PDB file of C-alpha atoms in Angstrom:
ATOM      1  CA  UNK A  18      -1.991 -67.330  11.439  1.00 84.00           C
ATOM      2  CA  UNK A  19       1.123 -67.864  13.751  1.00 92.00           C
ATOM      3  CA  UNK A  20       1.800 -71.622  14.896  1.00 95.00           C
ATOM      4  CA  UNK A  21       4.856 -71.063  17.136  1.00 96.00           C
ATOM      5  CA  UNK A  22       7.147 -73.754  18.704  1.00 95.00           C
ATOM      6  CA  UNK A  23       9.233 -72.234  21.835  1.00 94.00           C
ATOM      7  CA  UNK A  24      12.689 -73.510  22.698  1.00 95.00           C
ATOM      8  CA  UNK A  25      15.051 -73.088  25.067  1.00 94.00           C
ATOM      9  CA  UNK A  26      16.637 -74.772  28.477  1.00 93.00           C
ATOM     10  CA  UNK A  27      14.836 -75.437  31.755  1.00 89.00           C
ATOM     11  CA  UNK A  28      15.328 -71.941  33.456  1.00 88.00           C
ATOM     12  CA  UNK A  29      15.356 -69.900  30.419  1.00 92.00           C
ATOM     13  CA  UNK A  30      11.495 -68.248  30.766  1.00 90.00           C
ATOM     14  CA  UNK A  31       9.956 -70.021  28.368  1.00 91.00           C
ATOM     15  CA  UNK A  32       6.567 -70.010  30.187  1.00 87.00           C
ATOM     16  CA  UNK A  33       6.866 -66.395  31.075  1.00 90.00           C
ATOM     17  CA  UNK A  34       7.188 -65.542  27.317  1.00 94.00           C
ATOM     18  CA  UNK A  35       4.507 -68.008  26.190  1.00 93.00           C
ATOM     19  CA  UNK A  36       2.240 -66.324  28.175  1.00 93.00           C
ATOM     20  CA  UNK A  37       3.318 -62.395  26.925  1.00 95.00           C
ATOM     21  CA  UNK A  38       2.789 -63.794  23.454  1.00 96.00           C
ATOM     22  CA  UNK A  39       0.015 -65.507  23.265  1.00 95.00           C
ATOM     23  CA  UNK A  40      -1.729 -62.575  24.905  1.00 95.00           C
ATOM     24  CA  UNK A  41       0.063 -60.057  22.257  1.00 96.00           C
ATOM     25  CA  UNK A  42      -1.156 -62.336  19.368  1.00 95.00           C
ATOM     26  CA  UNK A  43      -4.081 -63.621  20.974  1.00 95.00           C
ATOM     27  CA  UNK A  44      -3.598 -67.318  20.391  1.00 96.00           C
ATOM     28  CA  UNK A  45      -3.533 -70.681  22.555  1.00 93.00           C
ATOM     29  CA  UNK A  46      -0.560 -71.718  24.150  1.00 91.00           C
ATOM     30  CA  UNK A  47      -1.081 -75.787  24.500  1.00 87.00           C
ATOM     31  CA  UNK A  48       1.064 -77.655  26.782  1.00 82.00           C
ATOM     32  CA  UNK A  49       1.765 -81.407  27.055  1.00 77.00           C
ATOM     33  CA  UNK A  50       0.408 -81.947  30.262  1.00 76.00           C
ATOM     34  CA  UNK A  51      -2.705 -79.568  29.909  1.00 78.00           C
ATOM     35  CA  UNK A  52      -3.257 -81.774  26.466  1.00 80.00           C
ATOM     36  CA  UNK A  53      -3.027 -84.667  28.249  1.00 81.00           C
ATOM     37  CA  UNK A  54      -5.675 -84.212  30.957  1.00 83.00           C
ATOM     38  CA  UNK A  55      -7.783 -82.520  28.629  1.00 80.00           C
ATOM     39  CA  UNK A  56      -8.009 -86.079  26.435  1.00 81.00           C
ATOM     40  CA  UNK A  57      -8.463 -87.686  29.713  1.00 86.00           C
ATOM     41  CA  UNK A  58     -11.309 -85.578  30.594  1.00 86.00           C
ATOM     42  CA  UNK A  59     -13.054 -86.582  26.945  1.00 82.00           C
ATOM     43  CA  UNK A  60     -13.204 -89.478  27.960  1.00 83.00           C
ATOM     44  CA  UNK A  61     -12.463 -90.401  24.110  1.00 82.00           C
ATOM     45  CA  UNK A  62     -10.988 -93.512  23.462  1.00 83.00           C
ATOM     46  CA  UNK A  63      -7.787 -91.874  22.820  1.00 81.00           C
ATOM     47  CA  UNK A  64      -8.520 -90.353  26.070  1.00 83.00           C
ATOM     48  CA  UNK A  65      -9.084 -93.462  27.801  1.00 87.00           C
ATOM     49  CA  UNK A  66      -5.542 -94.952  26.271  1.00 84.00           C
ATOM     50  CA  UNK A  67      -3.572 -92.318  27.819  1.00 83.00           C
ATOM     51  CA  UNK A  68      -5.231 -92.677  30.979  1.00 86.00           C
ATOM     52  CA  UNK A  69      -4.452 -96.537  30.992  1.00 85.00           C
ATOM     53  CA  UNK A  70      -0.591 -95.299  30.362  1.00 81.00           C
ATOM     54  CA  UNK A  71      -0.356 -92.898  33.078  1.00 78.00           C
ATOM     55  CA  UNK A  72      -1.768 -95.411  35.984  1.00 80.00           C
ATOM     56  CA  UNK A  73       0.754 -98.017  35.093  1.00 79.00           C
ATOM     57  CA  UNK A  74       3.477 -95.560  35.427  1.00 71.00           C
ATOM     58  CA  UNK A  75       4.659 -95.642  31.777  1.00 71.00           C
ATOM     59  CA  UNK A  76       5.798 -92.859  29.738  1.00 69.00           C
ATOM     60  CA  UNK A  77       3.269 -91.645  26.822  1.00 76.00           C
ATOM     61  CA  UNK A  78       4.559 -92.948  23.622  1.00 81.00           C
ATOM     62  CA  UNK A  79       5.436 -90.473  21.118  1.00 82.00           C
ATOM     63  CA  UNK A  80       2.605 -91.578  18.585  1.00 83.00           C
ATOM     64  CA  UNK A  81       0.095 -91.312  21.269  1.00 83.00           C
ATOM     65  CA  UNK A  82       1.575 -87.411  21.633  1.00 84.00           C
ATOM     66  CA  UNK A  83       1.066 -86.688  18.079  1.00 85.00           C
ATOM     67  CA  UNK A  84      -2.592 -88.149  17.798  1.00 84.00           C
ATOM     68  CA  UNK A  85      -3.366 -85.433  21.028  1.00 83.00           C
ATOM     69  CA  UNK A  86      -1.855 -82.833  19.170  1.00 87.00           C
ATOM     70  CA  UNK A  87      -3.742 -83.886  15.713  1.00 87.00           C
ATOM     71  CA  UNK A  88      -6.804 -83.521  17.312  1.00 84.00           C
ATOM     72  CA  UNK A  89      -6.064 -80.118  19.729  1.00 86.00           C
ATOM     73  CA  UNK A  90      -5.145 -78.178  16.967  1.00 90.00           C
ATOM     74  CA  UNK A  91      -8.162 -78.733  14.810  1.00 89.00           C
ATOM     75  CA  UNK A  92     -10.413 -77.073  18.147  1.00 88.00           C
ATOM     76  CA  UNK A  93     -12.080 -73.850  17.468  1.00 91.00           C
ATOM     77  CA  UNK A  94     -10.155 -72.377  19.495  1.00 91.00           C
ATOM     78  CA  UNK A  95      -6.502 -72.459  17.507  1.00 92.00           C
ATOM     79  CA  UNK A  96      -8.361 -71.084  14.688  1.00 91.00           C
ATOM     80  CA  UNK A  97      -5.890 -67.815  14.888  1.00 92.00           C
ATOM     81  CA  UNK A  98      -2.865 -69.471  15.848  1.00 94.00           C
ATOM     82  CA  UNK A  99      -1.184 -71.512  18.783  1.00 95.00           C
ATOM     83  CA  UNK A 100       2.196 -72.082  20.984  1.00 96.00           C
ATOM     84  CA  UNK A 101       3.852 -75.282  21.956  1.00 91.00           C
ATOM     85  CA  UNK A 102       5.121 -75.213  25.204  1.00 82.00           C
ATOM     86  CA  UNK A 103       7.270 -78.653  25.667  1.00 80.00           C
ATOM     87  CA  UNK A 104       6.621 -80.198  22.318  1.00 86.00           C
ATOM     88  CA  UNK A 105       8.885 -81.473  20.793  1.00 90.00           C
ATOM     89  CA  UNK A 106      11.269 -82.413  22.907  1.00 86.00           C
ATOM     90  CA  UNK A 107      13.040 -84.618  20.920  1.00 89.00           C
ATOM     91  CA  UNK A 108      14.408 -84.565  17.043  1.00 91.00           C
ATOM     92  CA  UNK A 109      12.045 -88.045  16.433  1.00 90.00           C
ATOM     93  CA  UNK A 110       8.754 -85.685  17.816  1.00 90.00           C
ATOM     94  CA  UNK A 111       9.826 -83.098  15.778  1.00 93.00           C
ATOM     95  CA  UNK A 112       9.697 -85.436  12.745  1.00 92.00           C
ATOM     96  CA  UNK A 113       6.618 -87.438  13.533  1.00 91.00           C
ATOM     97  CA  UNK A 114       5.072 -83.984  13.983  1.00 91.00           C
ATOM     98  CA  UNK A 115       6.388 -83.167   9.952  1.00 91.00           C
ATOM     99  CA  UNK A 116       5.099 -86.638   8.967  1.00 91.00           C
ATOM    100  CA  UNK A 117       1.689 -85.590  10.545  1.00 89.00           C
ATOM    101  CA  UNK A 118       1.822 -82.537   8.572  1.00 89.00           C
ATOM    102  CA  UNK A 119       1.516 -80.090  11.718  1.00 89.00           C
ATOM    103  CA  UNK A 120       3.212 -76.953   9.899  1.00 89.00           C
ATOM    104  CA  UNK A 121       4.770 -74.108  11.820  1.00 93.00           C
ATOM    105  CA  UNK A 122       5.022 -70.327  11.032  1.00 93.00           C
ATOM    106  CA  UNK A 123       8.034 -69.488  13.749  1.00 95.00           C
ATOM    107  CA  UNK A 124      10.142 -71.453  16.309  1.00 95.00           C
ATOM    108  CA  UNK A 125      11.939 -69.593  18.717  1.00 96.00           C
ATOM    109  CA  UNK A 126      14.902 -70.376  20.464  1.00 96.00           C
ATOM    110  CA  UNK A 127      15.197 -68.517  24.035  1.00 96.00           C
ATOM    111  CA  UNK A 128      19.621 -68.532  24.461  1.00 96.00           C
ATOM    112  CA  UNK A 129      20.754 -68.464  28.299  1.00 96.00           C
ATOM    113  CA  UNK A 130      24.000 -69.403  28.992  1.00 96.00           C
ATOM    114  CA  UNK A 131      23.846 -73.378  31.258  1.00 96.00           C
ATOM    115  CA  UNK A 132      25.822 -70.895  34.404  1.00 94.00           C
ATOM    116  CA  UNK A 133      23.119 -68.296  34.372  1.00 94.00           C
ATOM    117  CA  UNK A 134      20.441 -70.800  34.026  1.00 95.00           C
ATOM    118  CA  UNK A 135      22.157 -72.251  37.585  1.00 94.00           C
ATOM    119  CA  UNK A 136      22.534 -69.267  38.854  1.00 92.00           C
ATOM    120  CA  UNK A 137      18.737 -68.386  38.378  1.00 91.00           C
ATOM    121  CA  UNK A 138      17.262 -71.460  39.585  1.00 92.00           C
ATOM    122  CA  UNK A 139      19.729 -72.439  42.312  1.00 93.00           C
ATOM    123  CA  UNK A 140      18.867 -69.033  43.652  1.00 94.00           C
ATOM    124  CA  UNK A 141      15.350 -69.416  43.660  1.00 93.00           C
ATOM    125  CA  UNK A 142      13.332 -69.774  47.394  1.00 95.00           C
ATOM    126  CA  UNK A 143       9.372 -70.727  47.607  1.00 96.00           C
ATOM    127  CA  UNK A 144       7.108 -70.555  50.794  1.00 95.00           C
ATOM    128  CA  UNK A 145       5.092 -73.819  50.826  1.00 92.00           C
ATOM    129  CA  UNK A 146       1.674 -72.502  52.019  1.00 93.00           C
ATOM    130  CA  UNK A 147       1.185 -69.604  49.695  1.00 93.00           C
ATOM    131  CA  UNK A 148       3.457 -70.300  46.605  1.00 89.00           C
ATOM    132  CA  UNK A 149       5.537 -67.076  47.035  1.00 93.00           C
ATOM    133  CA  UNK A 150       8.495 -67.085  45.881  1.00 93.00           C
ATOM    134  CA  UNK A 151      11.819 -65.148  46.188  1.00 94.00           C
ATOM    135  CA  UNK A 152      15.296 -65.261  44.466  1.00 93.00           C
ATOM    136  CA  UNK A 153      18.610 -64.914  46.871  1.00 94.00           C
ATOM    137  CA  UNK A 154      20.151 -62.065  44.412  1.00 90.00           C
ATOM    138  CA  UNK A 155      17.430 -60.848  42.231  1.00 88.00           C
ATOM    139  CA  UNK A 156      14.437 -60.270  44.700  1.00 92.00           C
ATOM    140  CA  UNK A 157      15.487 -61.736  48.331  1.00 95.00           C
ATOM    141  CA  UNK A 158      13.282 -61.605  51.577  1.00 96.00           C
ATOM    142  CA  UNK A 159      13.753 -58.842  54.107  1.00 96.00           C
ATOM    143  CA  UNK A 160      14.924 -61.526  56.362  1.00 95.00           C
ATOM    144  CA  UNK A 161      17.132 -64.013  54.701  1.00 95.00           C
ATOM    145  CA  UNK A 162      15.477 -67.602  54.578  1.00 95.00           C
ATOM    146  CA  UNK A 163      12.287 -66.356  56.220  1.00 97.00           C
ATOM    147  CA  UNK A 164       8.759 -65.000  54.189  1.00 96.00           C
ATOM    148  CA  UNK A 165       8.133 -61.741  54.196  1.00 97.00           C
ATOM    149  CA  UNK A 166       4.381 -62.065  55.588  1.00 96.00           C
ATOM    150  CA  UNK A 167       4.674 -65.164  57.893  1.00 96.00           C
ATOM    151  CA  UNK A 168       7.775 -65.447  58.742  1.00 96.00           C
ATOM    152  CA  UNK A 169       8.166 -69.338  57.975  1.00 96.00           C
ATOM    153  CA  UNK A 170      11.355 -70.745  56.725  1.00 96.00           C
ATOM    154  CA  UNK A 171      11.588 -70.309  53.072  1.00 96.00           C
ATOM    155  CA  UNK A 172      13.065 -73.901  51.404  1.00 96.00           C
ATOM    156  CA  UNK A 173      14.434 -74.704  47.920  1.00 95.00           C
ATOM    157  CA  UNK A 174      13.122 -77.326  45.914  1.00 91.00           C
ATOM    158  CA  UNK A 175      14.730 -80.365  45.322  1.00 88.00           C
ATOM    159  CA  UNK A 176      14.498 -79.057  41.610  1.00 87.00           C
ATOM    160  CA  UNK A 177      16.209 -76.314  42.309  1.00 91.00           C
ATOM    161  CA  UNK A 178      19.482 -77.861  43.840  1.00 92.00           C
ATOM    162  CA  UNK A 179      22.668 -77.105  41.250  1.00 93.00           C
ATOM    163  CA  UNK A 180      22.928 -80.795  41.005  1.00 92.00           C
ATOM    164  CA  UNK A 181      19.287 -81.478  39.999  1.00 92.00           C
ATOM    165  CA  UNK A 182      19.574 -78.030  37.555  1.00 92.00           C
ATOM    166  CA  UNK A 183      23.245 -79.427  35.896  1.00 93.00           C
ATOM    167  CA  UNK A 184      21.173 -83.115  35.419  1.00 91.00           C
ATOM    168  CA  UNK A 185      18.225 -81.349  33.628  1.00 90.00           C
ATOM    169  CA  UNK A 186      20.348 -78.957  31.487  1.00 93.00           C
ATOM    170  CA  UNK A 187      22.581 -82.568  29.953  1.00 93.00           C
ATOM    171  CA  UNK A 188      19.299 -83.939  29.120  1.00 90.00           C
ATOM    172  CA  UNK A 189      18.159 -80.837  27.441  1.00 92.00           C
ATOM    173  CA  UNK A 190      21.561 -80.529  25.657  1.00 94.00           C
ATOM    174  CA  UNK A 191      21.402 -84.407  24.554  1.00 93.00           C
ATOM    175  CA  UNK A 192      18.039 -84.549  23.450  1.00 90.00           C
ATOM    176  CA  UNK A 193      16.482 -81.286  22.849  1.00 92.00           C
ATOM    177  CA  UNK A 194      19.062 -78.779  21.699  1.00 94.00           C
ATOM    178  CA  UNK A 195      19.422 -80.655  18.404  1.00 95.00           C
ATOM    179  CA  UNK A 196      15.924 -78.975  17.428  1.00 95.00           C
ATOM    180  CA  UNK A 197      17.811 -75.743  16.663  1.00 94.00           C
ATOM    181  CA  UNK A 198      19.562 -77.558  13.565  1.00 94.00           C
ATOM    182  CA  UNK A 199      16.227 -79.300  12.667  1.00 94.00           C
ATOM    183  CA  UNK A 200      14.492 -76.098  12.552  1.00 94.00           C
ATOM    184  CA  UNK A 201      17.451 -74.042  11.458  1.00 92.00           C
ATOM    185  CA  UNK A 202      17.880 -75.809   8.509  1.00 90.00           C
ATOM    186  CA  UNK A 203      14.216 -76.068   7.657  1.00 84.00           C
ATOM    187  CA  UNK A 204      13.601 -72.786   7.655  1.00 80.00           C
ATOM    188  CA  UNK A 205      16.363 -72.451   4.870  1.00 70.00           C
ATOM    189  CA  UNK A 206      13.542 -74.618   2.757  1.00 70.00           C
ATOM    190  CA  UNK A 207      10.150 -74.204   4.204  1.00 74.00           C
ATOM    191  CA  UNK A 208       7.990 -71.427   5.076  1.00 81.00           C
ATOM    192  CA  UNK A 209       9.298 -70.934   8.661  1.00 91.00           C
ATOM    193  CA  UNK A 210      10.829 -68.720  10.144  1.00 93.00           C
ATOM    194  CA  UNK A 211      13.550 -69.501  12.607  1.00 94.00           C
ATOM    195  CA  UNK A 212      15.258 -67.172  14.704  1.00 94.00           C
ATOM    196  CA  UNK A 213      17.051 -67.286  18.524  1.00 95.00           C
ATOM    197  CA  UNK A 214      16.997 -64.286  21.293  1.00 96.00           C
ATOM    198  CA  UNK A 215      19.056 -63.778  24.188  1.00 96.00           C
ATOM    199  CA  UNK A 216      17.582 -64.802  27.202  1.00 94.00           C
ATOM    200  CA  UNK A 217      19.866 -63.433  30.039  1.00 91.00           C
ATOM    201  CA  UNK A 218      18.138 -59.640  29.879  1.00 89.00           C
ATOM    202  CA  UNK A 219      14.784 -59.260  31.655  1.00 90.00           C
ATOM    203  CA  UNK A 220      11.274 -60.443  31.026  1.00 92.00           C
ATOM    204  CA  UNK A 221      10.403 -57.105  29.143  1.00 95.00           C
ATOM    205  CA  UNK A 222      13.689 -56.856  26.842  1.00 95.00           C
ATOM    206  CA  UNK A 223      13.175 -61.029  25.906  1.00 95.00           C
ATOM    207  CA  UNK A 224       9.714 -59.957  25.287  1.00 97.00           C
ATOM    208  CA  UNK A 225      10.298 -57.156  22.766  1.00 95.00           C
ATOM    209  CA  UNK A 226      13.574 -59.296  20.880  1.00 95.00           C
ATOM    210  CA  UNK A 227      10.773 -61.587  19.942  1.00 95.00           C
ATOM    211  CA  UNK A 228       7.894 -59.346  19.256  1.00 93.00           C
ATOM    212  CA  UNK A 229      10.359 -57.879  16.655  1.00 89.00           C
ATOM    213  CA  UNK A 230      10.749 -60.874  14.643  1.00 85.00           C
ATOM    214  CA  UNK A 231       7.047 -61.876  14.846  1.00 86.00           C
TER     215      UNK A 231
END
């Protein structure tokens, strides 16, 4: 069974590469936010808690995290494995999740350099109305700033902007990059297996760097 925790920056492709391996190894990728409205939809009292939280605009505790993920991974359906995507983000979720005894067989560390990561998402151009997207160097309109199909204005998200992208990357480097020492050095002890690919080649060549090690 393969219980997999994917890391790496905002921009790196770590949704992209959930996806390709959950399909490979046929197992459940499980996201915060897709955990969280799914215990709101129960309508369990844990459910009910988180709901409370989100409608007064505070931030789900980390304990309140761990219970979700307690109870997700005990559903039928993680029977043959499963994939964090955005837990942990921090080195005290990563430890709660040891205290809870939620074991891991791999954690992966996607590598892209912070100036490619702006470079890739600065870049980046969406049409509103349908969702398509573009990328100024790596697959740009036939008429720049304008869809293909419709010819609207193309726009970049506010998320997008090299300012917003630098602010996101210093909070990943402050609170999440230390995960790649906590799992590092655990996997000199444990039964895990720890291991980082670079993330800068294309979807395909990330893809097969971790299916090797898997």
């Amino acid at each position: 069974m393969k219980n997999i925790i994917l890391l790496g920056p905002p921009g790196a492709g770590k949704g992209t590469q959930a996806d390709l391996i959950c399909n490979f190894l046929d197992i459940r990728k499980i996201s915060t936010g897709y955990m969280l409205r799914e215990a709101i939809a129960s309508e369990s009292d844990l459910g009910k808690k988180v709901a409370d939280v989100l409608k007064s605009g505070a931030l789900v505790s980390d304990e309140i995290i761990g219970s979700i993920i307690v109870d997700r991974i005990k559903q039928k359906d993680c029977e043959n494995g499963f994939l964090f995507d955005g837990v942990p983000r921090t080195l005290g979720q990563a430890t709660m999740l040891v205290d809870m005894n939620v074991s891991f067989s791999h954690v992966i560390e996607i590598e892209v350099d912070d100036e490619v990561i702006i470079n890739r998402m600065s870049g980046r151009r969406f049409h509103i109305a349908s969702g398509r997207s573009y990328h100024v160097e790596y697959n740009p309109p036939k008429s720049e700033g304008f869809d293909d199909l419709t010819g609207d204005m193309l726009v970049q998200r506010e998320d997008d902007k090299p300012e917003t992208v630098s602010k996101r990357l210093s909070v990943y480097h402050e609170e999440t990059k230390p995960l790649s020492n906590f799992y590092s050095n655990k996997s000199a002890s444990d039964e895990l297996i720890y291991y980082t690919v670079d993330g800068s080649g294309t979807v395909n060549s990330v893809f097969e760097s971790i299916k090797t090690n898997l």
